[in-house]
């Protein structure tokens, strides 16, 4: 499929979550970053998959107490979801 294929990016993010759950932070972080950047390139900043990857990476940073890095990602993911889905969307 290639590195930029949506399925590859989804697998990359899933593997990052797997490593995160095992507390293998040094291995997980570059995968989270690459999955997010790839989704931005392929789908754009406002796409739901990009916003989900952004939130996932924010959770990862939050869990490591990297609050200054996590907060803007949380805010951007939230604002993006509001823009895409509207204020009343159940997600």
PDB file of N, CA and C in Angstrom:
ATOM      1  N   UNK A   1       0.813  -1.201   0.000  1.00  0.00           N
ATOM      2  CA  UNK A   1       0.000   0.000   0.000  1.00  0.00           C
ATOM      3  C   UNK A   1       0.855   1.262   0.000  1.00  0.00           C
ATOM      4  N   UNK A   2       1.938   1.251   0.688  1.00  0.00           N
ATOM      5  CA  UNK A   2       2.782   2.430   0.778  1.00  0.00           C
ATOM      6  C   UNK A   2       2.607   3.145   2.109  1.00  0.00           C
ATOM      7  N   UNK A   3       3.574   3.962   2.446  1.00  0.00           N
ATOM      8  CA  UNK A   3       3.599   4.630   3.749  1.00  0.00           C
ATOM      9  C   UNK A   3       2.479   5.647   3.932  1.00  0.00           C
ATOM     10  N   UNK A   4       1.991   6.231   2.843  1.00  0.00           N
ATOM     11  CA  UNK A   4       0.951   7.258   2.940  1.00  0.00           C
ATOM     12  C   UNK A   4      -0.466   6.699   2.781  1.00  0.00           C
ATOM     13  N   UNK A   5      -0.587   5.421   2.537  1.00  0.00           N
ATOM     14  CA  UNK A   5      -1.919   4.828   2.349  1.00  0.00           C
ATOM     15  C   UNK A   5      -2.702   4.914   3.662  1.00  0.00           C
ATOM     16  N   UNK A   6      -3.993   5.224   3.601  1.00  0.00           N
ATOM     17  CA  UNK A   6      -4.787   5.314   4.831  1.00  0.00           C
ATOM     18  C   UNK A   6      -4.716   4.074   5.719  1.00  0.00           C
ATOM     19  N   UNK A   7      -4.681   2.896   5.125  1.00  0.00           N
ATOM     20  CA  UNK A   7      -4.592   1.677   5.936  1.00  0.00           C
ATOM     21  C   UNK A   7      -3.240   1.574   6.652  1.00  0.00           C
ATOM     22  N   UNK A   8      -2.182   2.016   5.989  1.00  0.00           N
ATOM     23  CA  UNK A   8      -0.853   2.018   6.608  1.00  0.00           C
ATOM     24  C   UNK A   8      -0.822   2.996   7.774  1.00  0.00           C
ATOM     25  N   UNK A   9      -1.398   4.173   7.572  1.00  0.00           N
ATOM     26  CA  UNK A   9      -1.431   5.178   8.639  1.00  0.00           C
ATOM     27  C   UNK A   9      -2.266   4.695   9.826  1.00  0.00           C
ATOM     28  N   UNK A  10      -3.366   4.014   9.547  1.00  0.00           N
ATOM     29  CA  UNK A  10      -4.196   3.466  10.629  1.00  0.00           C
ATOM     30  C   UNK A  10      -3.440   2.390  11.402  1.00  0.00           C
ATOM     31  N   UNK A  11      -2.727   1.528  10.683  1.00  0.00           N
ATOM     32  CA  UNK A  11      -1.936   0.483  11.341  1.00  0.00           C
ATOM     33  C   UNK A  11      -0.818   1.089  12.177  1.00  0.00           C
ATOM     34  N   UNK A  12      -0.211   2.148  11.661  1.00  0.00           N
ATOM     35  CA  UNK A  12       0.862   2.832  12.380  1.00  0.00           C
ATOM     36  C   UNK A  12       0.337   3.407  13.698  1.00  0.00           C
ATOM     37  N   UNK A  13      -0.833   4.040  13.634  1.00  0.00           N
ATOM     38  CA  UNK A  13      -1.424   4.595  14.852  1.00  0.00           C
ATOM     39  C   UNK A  13      -1.799   3.489  15.834  1.00  0.00           C
ATOM     40  N   UNK A  14      -2.349   2.404  15.326  1.00  0.00           N
ATOM     41  CA  UNK A  14      -2.714   1.275  16.200  1.00  0.00           C
ATOM     42  C   UNK A  14      -1.490   0.679  16.882  1.00  0.00           C
ATOM     43  N   UNK A  15      -0.404   0.561  16.147  1.00  0.00           N
ATOM     44  CA  UNK A  15       0.827   0.039  16.741  1.00  0.00           C
ATOM     45  C   UNK A  15       1.373   1.008  17.781  1.00  0.00           C
ATOM     46  N   UNK A  16       1.249   2.312  17.521  1.00  0.00           N
ATOM     47  CA  UNK A  16       1.668   3.310  18.510  1.00  0.00           C
ATOM     48  C   UNK A  16       0.866   3.152  19.804  1.00  0.00           C
ATOM     49  N   UNK A  17      -0.429   2.943  19.682  1.00  0.00           N
ATOM     50  CA  UNK A  17      -1.279   2.732  20.868  1.00  0.00           C
ATOM     51  C   UNK A  17      -0.833   1.463  21.600  1.00  0.00           C
ATOM     52  N   UNK A  18      -0.559   0.415  20.863  1.00  0.00           N
ATOM     53  CA  UNK A  18      -0.088  -0.841  21.451  1.00  0.00           C
ATOM     54  C   UNK A  18       1.196  -0.622  22.260  1.00  0.00           C
ATOM     55  N   UNK A  19       2.151   0.080  21.672  1.00  0.00           N
ATOM     56  CA  UNK A  19       3.413   0.370  22.370  1.00  0.00           C
ATOM     57  C   UNK A  19       3.183   1.293  23.569  1.00  0.00           C
ATOM     58  N   UNK A  20       2.310   2.253  23.406  1.00  0.00           N
ATOM     59  CA  UNK A  20       1.948   3.165  24.495  1.00  0.00           C
ATOM     60  C   UNK A  20       1.401   2.373  25.681  1.00  0.00           C
ATOM     61  N   UNK A  21       0.499   1.447  25.394  1.00  0.00           N
ATOM     62  CA  UNK A  21      -0.091   0.628  26.459  1.00  0.00           C
ATOM     63  C   UNK A  21       0.956  -0.193  27.210  1.00  0.00           C
ATOM     64  N   UNK A  22       2.056  -0.502  26.545  1.00  0.00           N
ATOM     65  CA  UNK A  22       3.152  -1.244  27.172  1.00  0.00           C
ATOM     66  C   UNK A  22       4.204  -0.312  27.789  1.00  0.00           C
ATOM     67  N   UNK A  23       3.915   0.973  27.731  1.00  0.00           N
ATOM     68  CA  UNK A  23       4.819   2.012  28.255  1.00  0.00           C
ATOM     69  C   UNK A  23       6.155   2.061  27.514  1.00  0.00           C
ATOM     70  N   UNK A  24       6.126   1.712  26.260  1.00  0.00           N
ATOM     71  CA  UNK A  24       7.314   1.816  25.407  1.00  0.00           C
ATOM     72  C   UNK A  24       7.243   3.168  24.687  1.00  0.00           C
ATOM     73  N   UNK A  25       7.348   4.214  25.479  1.00  0.00           N
ATOM     74  CA  UNK A  25       7.116   5.568  24.997  1.00  0.00           C
ATOM     75  C   UNK A  25       8.081   6.001  23.904  1.00  0.00           C
ATOM     76  N   UNK A  26       9.341   5.628  24.031  1.00  0.00           N
ATOM     77  CA  UNK A  26      10.328   6.036  23.033  1.00  0.00           C
ATOM     78  C   UNK A  26      10.050   5.421  21.658  1.00  0.00           C
ATOM     79  N   UNK A  27       9.431   4.267  21.656  1.00  0.00           N
ATOM     80  CA  UNK A  27       9.077   3.634  20.391  1.00  0.00           C
ATOM     81  C   UNK A  27       7.742   4.155  19.856  1.00  0.00           C
ATOM     82  N   UNK A  28       6.831   4.457  20.766  1.00  0.00           N
ATOM     83  CA  UNK A  28       5.493   4.882  20.364  1.00  0.00           C
ATOM     84  C   UNK A  28       5.467   6.297  19.793  1.00  0.00           C
ATOM     85  N   UNK A  29       6.223   7.205  20.399  1.00  0.00           N
ATOM     86  CA  UNK A  29       6.109   8.617  20.005  1.00  0.00           C
ATOM     87  C   UNK A  29       6.363   8.880  18.526  1.00  0.00           C
ATOM     88  N   UNK A  30       7.439   8.354  17.933  1.00  0.00           N
ATOM     89  CA  UNK A  30       7.630   8.641  16.504  1.00  0.00           C
ATOM     90  C   UNK A  30       6.520   8.068  15.621  1.00  0.00           C
ATOM     91  N   UNK A  31       5.920   6.974  16.038  1.00  0.00           N
ATOM     92  CA  UNK A  31       4.809   6.412  15.269  1.00  0.00           C
ATOM     93  C   UNK A  31       3.573   7.299  15.358  1.00  0.00           C
ATOM     94  N   UNK A  32       3.272   7.784  16.562  1.00  0.00           N
ATOM     95  CA  UNK A  32       2.155   8.727  16.706  1.00  0.00           C
ATOM     96  C   UNK A  32       2.380   9.954  15.830  1.00  0.00           C
ATOM     97  N   UNK A  33       3.590  10.501  15.892  1.00  0.00           N
ATOM     98  CA  UNK A  33       3.893  11.712  15.117  1.00  0.00           C
ATOM     99  C   UNK A  33       3.765  11.453  13.615  1.00  0.00           C
ATOM    100  N   UNK A  34       4.298  10.339  13.156  1.00  0.00           N
ATOM    101  CA  UNK A  34       4.249  10.018  11.726  1.00  0.00           C
ATOM    102  C   UNK A  34       2.819   9.759  11.270  1.00  0.00           C
ATOM    103  N   UNK A  35       2.043   9.047  12.090  1.00  0.00           N
ATOM    104  CA  UNK A  35       0.651   8.778  11.730  1.00  0.00           C
ATOM    105  C   UNK A  35      -0.144  10.083  11.635  1.00  0.00           C
ATOM    106  N   UNK A  36       0.083  10.989  12.566  1.00  0.00           N
ATOM    107  CA  UNK A  36      -0.620  12.268  12.540  1.00  0.00           C
ATOM    108  C   UNK A  36      -0.199  13.096  11.328  1.00  0.00           C
ATOM    109  N   UNK A  37       1.091  13.218  11.093  1.00  0.00           N
ATOM    110  CA  UNK A  37       1.572  13.996   9.956  1.00  0.00           C
ATOM    111  C   UNK A  37       1.098  13.396   8.629  1.00  0.00           C
ATOM    112  N   UNK A  38       1.121  12.077   8.547  1.00  0.00           N
ATOM    113  CA  UNK A  38       0.648  11.414   7.336  1.00  0.00           C
ATOM    114  C   UNK A  38      -0.821  11.672   7.078  1.00  0.00           C
ATOM    115  N   UNK A  39      -1.620  11.637   8.116  1.00  0.00           N
ATOM    116  CA  UNK A  39      -3.048  11.904   7.951  1.00  0.00           C
ATOM    117  C   UNK A  39      -3.298  13.354   7.560  1.00  0.00           C
ATOM    118  N   UNK A  40      -2.512  14.264   8.122  1.00  0.00           N
ATOM    119  CA  UNK A  40      -2.650  15.669   7.707  1.00  0.00           C
ATOM    120  C   UNK A  40      -2.356  15.809   6.216  1.00  0.00           C
ATOM    121  N   UNK A  41      -1.299  15.143   5.750  1.00  0.00           N
ATOM    122  CA  UNK A  41      -0.913  15.219   4.339  1.00  0.00           C
ATOM    123  C   UNK A  41      -1.950  14.573   3.424  1.00  0.00           C
ATOM    124  N   UNK A  42      -2.456  13.416   3.827  1.00  0.00           N
ATOM    125  CA  UNK A  42      -3.370  12.654   2.973  1.00  0.00           C
ATOM    126  C   UNK A  42      -4.794  13.192   3.027  1.00  0.00           C
ATOM    127  N   UNK A  43      -5.290  13.470   4.236  1.00  0.00           N
ATOM    128  CA  UNK A  43      -6.693  13.839   4.415  1.00  0.00           C
ATOM    129  C   UNK A  43      -6.929  15.330   4.624  1.00  0.00           C
ATOM    130  N   UNK A  44      -5.930  16.012   5.137  1.00  0.00           N
ATOM    131  CA  UNK A  44      -6.125  17.407   5.518  1.00  0.00           C
ATOM    132  C   UNK A  44      -6.353  17.537   7.010  1.00  0.00           C
ATOM    133  N   UNK A  45      -6.235  18.743   7.486  1.00  0.00           N
ATOM    134  CA  UNK A  45      -6.290  19.063   8.917  1.00  0.00           C
ATOM    135  C   UNK A  45      -7.665  18.810   9.541  1.00  0.00           C
ATOM    136  N   UNK A  46      -8.731  18.947   8.766  1.00  0.00           N
ATOM    137  CA  UNK A  46     -10.097  18.876   9.312  1.00  0.00           C
ATOM    138  C   UNK A  46     -10.754  17.505   9.191  1.00  0.00           C
ATOM    139  N   UNK A  47     -10.091  16.560   8.593  1.00  0.00           N
ATOM    140  CA  UNK A  47     -10.694  15.234   8.389  1.00  0.00           C
ATOM    141  C   UNK A  47     -10.858  14.517   9.729  1.00  0.00           C
ATOM    142  N   UNK A  48     -11.964  13.801   9.922  1.00  0.00           N
ATOM    143  CA  UNK A  48     -12.166  13.080  11.185  1.00  0.00           C
ATOM    144  C   UNK A  48     -11.026  12.136  11.561  1.00  0.00           C
ATOM    145  N   UNK A  49     -10.412  11.466  10.587  1.00  0.00           N
ATOM    146  CA  UNK A  49      -9.289  10.569  10.898  1.00  0.00           C
ATOM    147  C   UNK A  49      -8.081  11.347  11.414  1.00  0.00           C
ATOM    148  N   UNK A  50      -7.849  12.520  10.849  1.00  0.00           N
ATOM    149  CA  UNK A  50      -6.753  13.367  11.316  1.00  0.00           C
ATOM    150  C   UNK A  50      -7.027  13.849  12.728  1.00  0.00           C
ATOM    151  N   UNK A  51      -8.250  14.280  12.976  1.00  0.00           N
ATOM    152  CA  UNK A  51      -8.621  14.768  14.308  1.00  0.00           C
ATOM    153  C   UNK A  51      -8.540  13.647  15.348  1.00  0.00           C
ATOM    154  N   UNK A  52      -8.901  12.424  14.965  1.00  0.00           N
ATOM    155  CA  UNK A  52      -8.798  11.282  15.879  1.00  0.00           C
ATOM    156  C   UNK A  52      -7.334  10.982  16.202  1.00  0.00           C
ATOM    157  N   UNK A  53      -6.462  11.046  15.188  1.00  0.00           N
ATOM    158  CA  UNK A  53      -5.034  10.816  15.416  1.00  0.00           C
ATOM    159  C   UNK A  53      -4.445  11.908  16.298  1.00  0.00           C
ATOM    160  N   UNK A  54      -4.916  13.126  16.111  1.00  0.00           N
ATOM    161  CA  UNK A  54      -4.460  14.247  16.925  1.00  0.00           C
ATOM    162  C   UNK A  54      -4.845  14.037  18.390  1.00  0.00           C
ATOM    163  N   UNK A  55      -6.074  13.609  18.616  1.00  0.00           N
ATOM    164  CA  UNK A  55      -6.529  13.346  19.980  1.00  0.00           C
ATOM    165  C   UNK A  55      -5.765  12.181  20.600  1.00  0.00           C
ATOM    166  N   UNK A  56      -5.514  11.148  19.816  1.00  0.00           N
ATOM    167  CA  UNK A  56      -4.767   9.982  20.292  1.00  0.00           C
ATOM    168  C   UNK A  56      -3.360  10.381  20.735  1.00  0.00           C
ATOM    169  N   UNK A  57      -2.713  11.219  19.935  1.00  0.00           N
ATOM    170  CA  UNK A  57      -1.375  11.684  20.277  1.00  0.00           C
ATOM    171  C   UNK A  57      -1.421  12.582  21.518  1.00  0.00           C
ATOM    172  N   UNK A  58      -2.466  13.379  21.651  1.00  0.00           N
ATOM    173  CA  UNK A  58      -2.628  14.219  22.849  1.00  0.00           C
ATOM    174  C   UNK A  58      -2.749  13.357  24.102  1.00  0.00           C
ATOM    175  N   UNK A  59      -3.501  12.281  24.019  1.00  0.00           N
ATOM    176  CA  UNK A  59      -3.638  11.363  25.162  1.00  0.00           C
ATOM    177  C   UNK A  59      -2.270  10.792  25.534  1.00  0.00           C
ATOM    178  N   UNK A  60      -1.510  10.395  24.525  1.00  0.00           N
ATOM    179  CA  UNK A  60      -0.170   9.869  24.756  1.00  0.00           C
ATOM    180  C   UNK A  60       0.691  10.886  25.501  1.00  0.00           C
ATOM    181  N   UNK A  61       0.702  12.119  25.029  1.00  0.00           N
ATOM    182  CA  UNK A  61       1.497  13.167  25.678  1.00  0.00           C
ATOM    183  C   UNK A  61       0.992  13.457  27.087  1.00  0.00           C
ATOM    184  N   UNK A  62      -0.304  13.487  27.254  1.00  0.00           N
ATOM    185  CA  UNK A  62      -0.926  13.698  28.565  1.00  0.00           C
ATOM    186  C   UNK A  62      -0.477  12.622  29.551  1.00  0.00           C
ATOM    187  N   UNK A  63      -0.506  11.385  29.117  1.00  0.00           N
ATOM    188  CA  UNK A  63      -0.113  10.276  29.986  1.00  0.00           C
ATOM    189  C   UNK A  63       1.341  10.379  30.451  1.00  0.00           C
ATOM    190  N   UNK A  64       2.145  11.087  29.692  1.00  0.00           N
ATOM    191  CA  UNK A  64       3.544  11.302  30.072  1.00  0.00           C
ATOM    192  C   UNK A  64       3.731  12.631  30.817  1.00  0.00           C
ATOM    193  N   UNK A  65       2.621  13.272  31.110  1.00  0.00           N
ATOM    194  CA  UNK A  65       2.624  14.574  31.804  1.00  0.00           C
ATOM    195  C   UNK A  65       3.287  15.671  30.983  1.00  0.00           C
ATOM    196  N   UNK A  66       3.228  15.555  29.688  1.00  0.00           N
ATOM    197  CA  UNK A  66       3.724  16.596  28.782  1.00  0.00           C
ATOM    198  C   UNK A  66       2.541  17.507  28.435  1.00  0.00           C
ATOM    199  N   UNK A  67       2.039  18.155  29.468  1.00  0.00           N
ATOM    200  CA  UNK A  67       0.805  18.918  29.355  1.00  0.00           C
ATOM    201  C   UNK A  67       0.902  20.076  28.366  1.00  0.00           C
ATOM    202  N   UNK A  68       2.046  20.741  28.316  1.00  0.00           N
ATOM    203  CA  UNK A  68       2.203  21.875  27.405  1.00  0.00           C
ATOM    204  C   UNK A  68       2.138  21.445  25.943  1.00  0.00           C
ATOM    205  N   UNK A  69       2.525  20.220  25.665  1.00  0.00           N
ATOM    206  CA  UNK A  69       2.435  19.701  24.302  1.00  0.00           C
ATOM    207  C   UNK A  69       1.051  19.119  24.015  1.00  0.00           C
ATOM    208  N   UNK A  70       0.441  18.527  25.032  1.00  0.00           N
ATOM    209  CA  UNK A  70      -0.860  17.873  24.843  1.00  0.00           C
ATOM    210  C   UNK A  70      -1.990  18.880  24.680  1.00  0.00           C
ATOM    211  N   UNK A  71      -1.961  19.941  25.447  1.00  0.00           N
ATOM    212  CA  UNK A  71      -3.099  20.870  25.455  1.00  0.00           C
ATOM    213  C   UNK A  71      -3.455  21.435  24.086  1.00  0.00           C
ATOM    214  N   UNK A  72      -2.495  21.961  23.309  1.00  0.00           N
ATOM    215  CA  UNK A  72      -2.912  22.492  22.000  1.00  0.00           C
ATOM    216  C   UNK A  72      -3.479  21.424  21.064  1.00  0.00           C
ATOM    217  N   UNK A  73      -2.997  20.200  21.199  1.00  0.00           N
ATOM    218  CA  UNK A  73      -3.548  19.119  20.371  1.00  0.00           C
ATOM    219  C   UNK A  73      -4.982  18.785  20.789  1.00  0.00           C
ATOM    220  N   UNK A  74      -5.217  18.705  22.095  1.00  0.00           N
ATOM    221  CA  UNK A  74      -6.588  18.486  22.576  1.00  0.00           C
ATOM    222  C   UNK A  74      -7.516  19.595  22.076  1.00  0.00           C
ATOM    223  N   UNK A  75      -7.065  20.838  22.233  1.00  0.00           N
ATOM    224  CA  UNK A  75      -7.896  21.980  21.812  1.00  0.00           C
ATOM    225  C   UNK A  75      -8.177  21.949  20.319  1.00  0.00           C
ATOM    226  N   UNK A  76      -7.158  21.677  19.517  1.00  0.00           N
ATOM    227  CA  UNK A  76      -7.336  21.648  18.060  1.00  0.00           C
ATOM    228  C   UNK A  76      -8.258  20.508  17.645  1.00  0.00           C
ATOM    229  N   UNK A  77      -8.084  19.335  18.275  1.00  0.00           N
ATOM    230  CA  UNK A  77      -8.959  18.201  17.955  1.00  0.00           C
ATOM    231  C   UNK A  77     -10.412  18.514  18.319  1.00  0.00           C
ATOM    232  N   UNK A  78     -10.624  19.125  19.460  1.00  0.00           N
ATOM    233  CA  UNK A  78     -11.978  19.474  19.889  1.00  0.00           C
ATOM    234  C   UNK A  78     -12.594  20.512  18.956  1.00  0.00           C
ATOM    235  N   UNK A  79     -11.857  21.559  18.662  1.00  0.00           N
ATOM    236  CA  UNK A  79     -12.374  22.602  17.777  1.00  0.00           C
ATOM    237  C   UNK A  79     -12.635  22.047  16.382  1.00  0.00           C
ATOM    238  N   UNK A  80     -11.756  21.202  15.903  1.00  0.00           N
ATOM    239  CA  UNK A  80     -11.948  20.596  14.593  1.00  0.00           C
ATOM    240  C   UNK A  80     -13.200  19.741  14.536  1.00  0.00           C
ATOM    241  N   UNK A  81     -13.443  18.981  15.582  1.00  0.00           N
ATOM    242  CA  UNK A  81     -14.642  18.140  15.611  1.00  0.00           C
ATOM    243  C   UNK A  81     -15.899  18.997  15.650  1.00  0.00           C
ATOM    244  N   UNK A  82     -15.851  20.095  16.394  1.00  0.00           N
ATOM    245  CA  UNK A  82     -16.992  21.010  16.421  1.00  0.00           C
ATOM    246  C   UNK A  82     -17.254  21.588  15.042  1.00  0.00           C
ATOM    247  N   UNK A  83     -16.178  21.964  14.338  1.00  0.00           N
ATOM    248  CA  UNK A  83     -16.315  22.534  12.997  1.00  0.00           C
ATOM    249  C   UNK A  83     -16.868  21.508  12.008  1.00  0.00           C
ATOM    250  N   UNK A  84     -16.362  20.289  12.093  1.00  0.00           N
ATOM    251  CA  UNK A  84     -16.747  19.256  11.136  1.00  0.00           C
ATOM    252  C   UNK A  84     -18.143  18.714  11.427  1.00  0.00           C
ATOM    253  N   UNK A  85     -18.425  18.424  12.702  1.00  0.00           N
ATOM    254  CA  UNK A  85     -19.667  17.744  13.069  1.00  0.00           C
ATOM    255  C   UNK A  85     -20.730  18.648  13.678  1.00  0.00           C
ATOM    256  N   UNK A  86     -20.339  19.820  14.143  1.00  0.00           N
ATOM    257  CA  UNK A  86     -21.286  20.714  14.809  1.00  0.00           C
ATOM    258  C   UNK A  86     -21.277  20.492  16.323  1.00  0.00           C
ATOM    259  N   UNK A  87     -21.786  21.466  17.017  1.00  0.00           N
ATOM    260  CA  UNK A  87     -21.788  21.465  18.481  1.00  0.00           C
ATOM    261  C   UNK A  87     -22.626  20.341  19.095  1.00  0.00           C
ATOM    262  N   UNK A  88     -23.655  19.898  18.405  1.00  0.00           N
ATOM    263  CA  UNK A  88     -24.598  18.937  18.986  1.00  0.00           C
ATOM    264  C   UNK A  88     -24.329  17.494  18.618  1.00  0.00           C
ATOM    265  N   UNK A  89     -23.244  17.218  17.906  1.00  0.00           N
ATOM    266  CA  UNK A  89     -22.951  15.848  17.486  1.00  0.00           C
ATOM    267  C   UNK A  89     -22.678  14.975  18.721  1.00  0.00           C
ATOM    268  N   UNK A  90     -23.208  13.736  18.752  1.00  0.00           N
ATOM    269  CA  UNK A  90     -23.055  12.890  19.954  1.00  0.00           C
ATOM    270  C   UNK A  90     -21.628  12.456  20.269  1.00  0.00           C
ATOM    271  N   UNK A  91     -20.715  12.490  19.313  1.00  0.00           N
ATOM    272  CA  UNK A  91     -19.333  12.119  19.596  1.00  0.00           C
ATOM    273  C   UNK A  91     -18.662  13.258  20.310  1.00  0.00           C
TER     274      UNK A  91
END
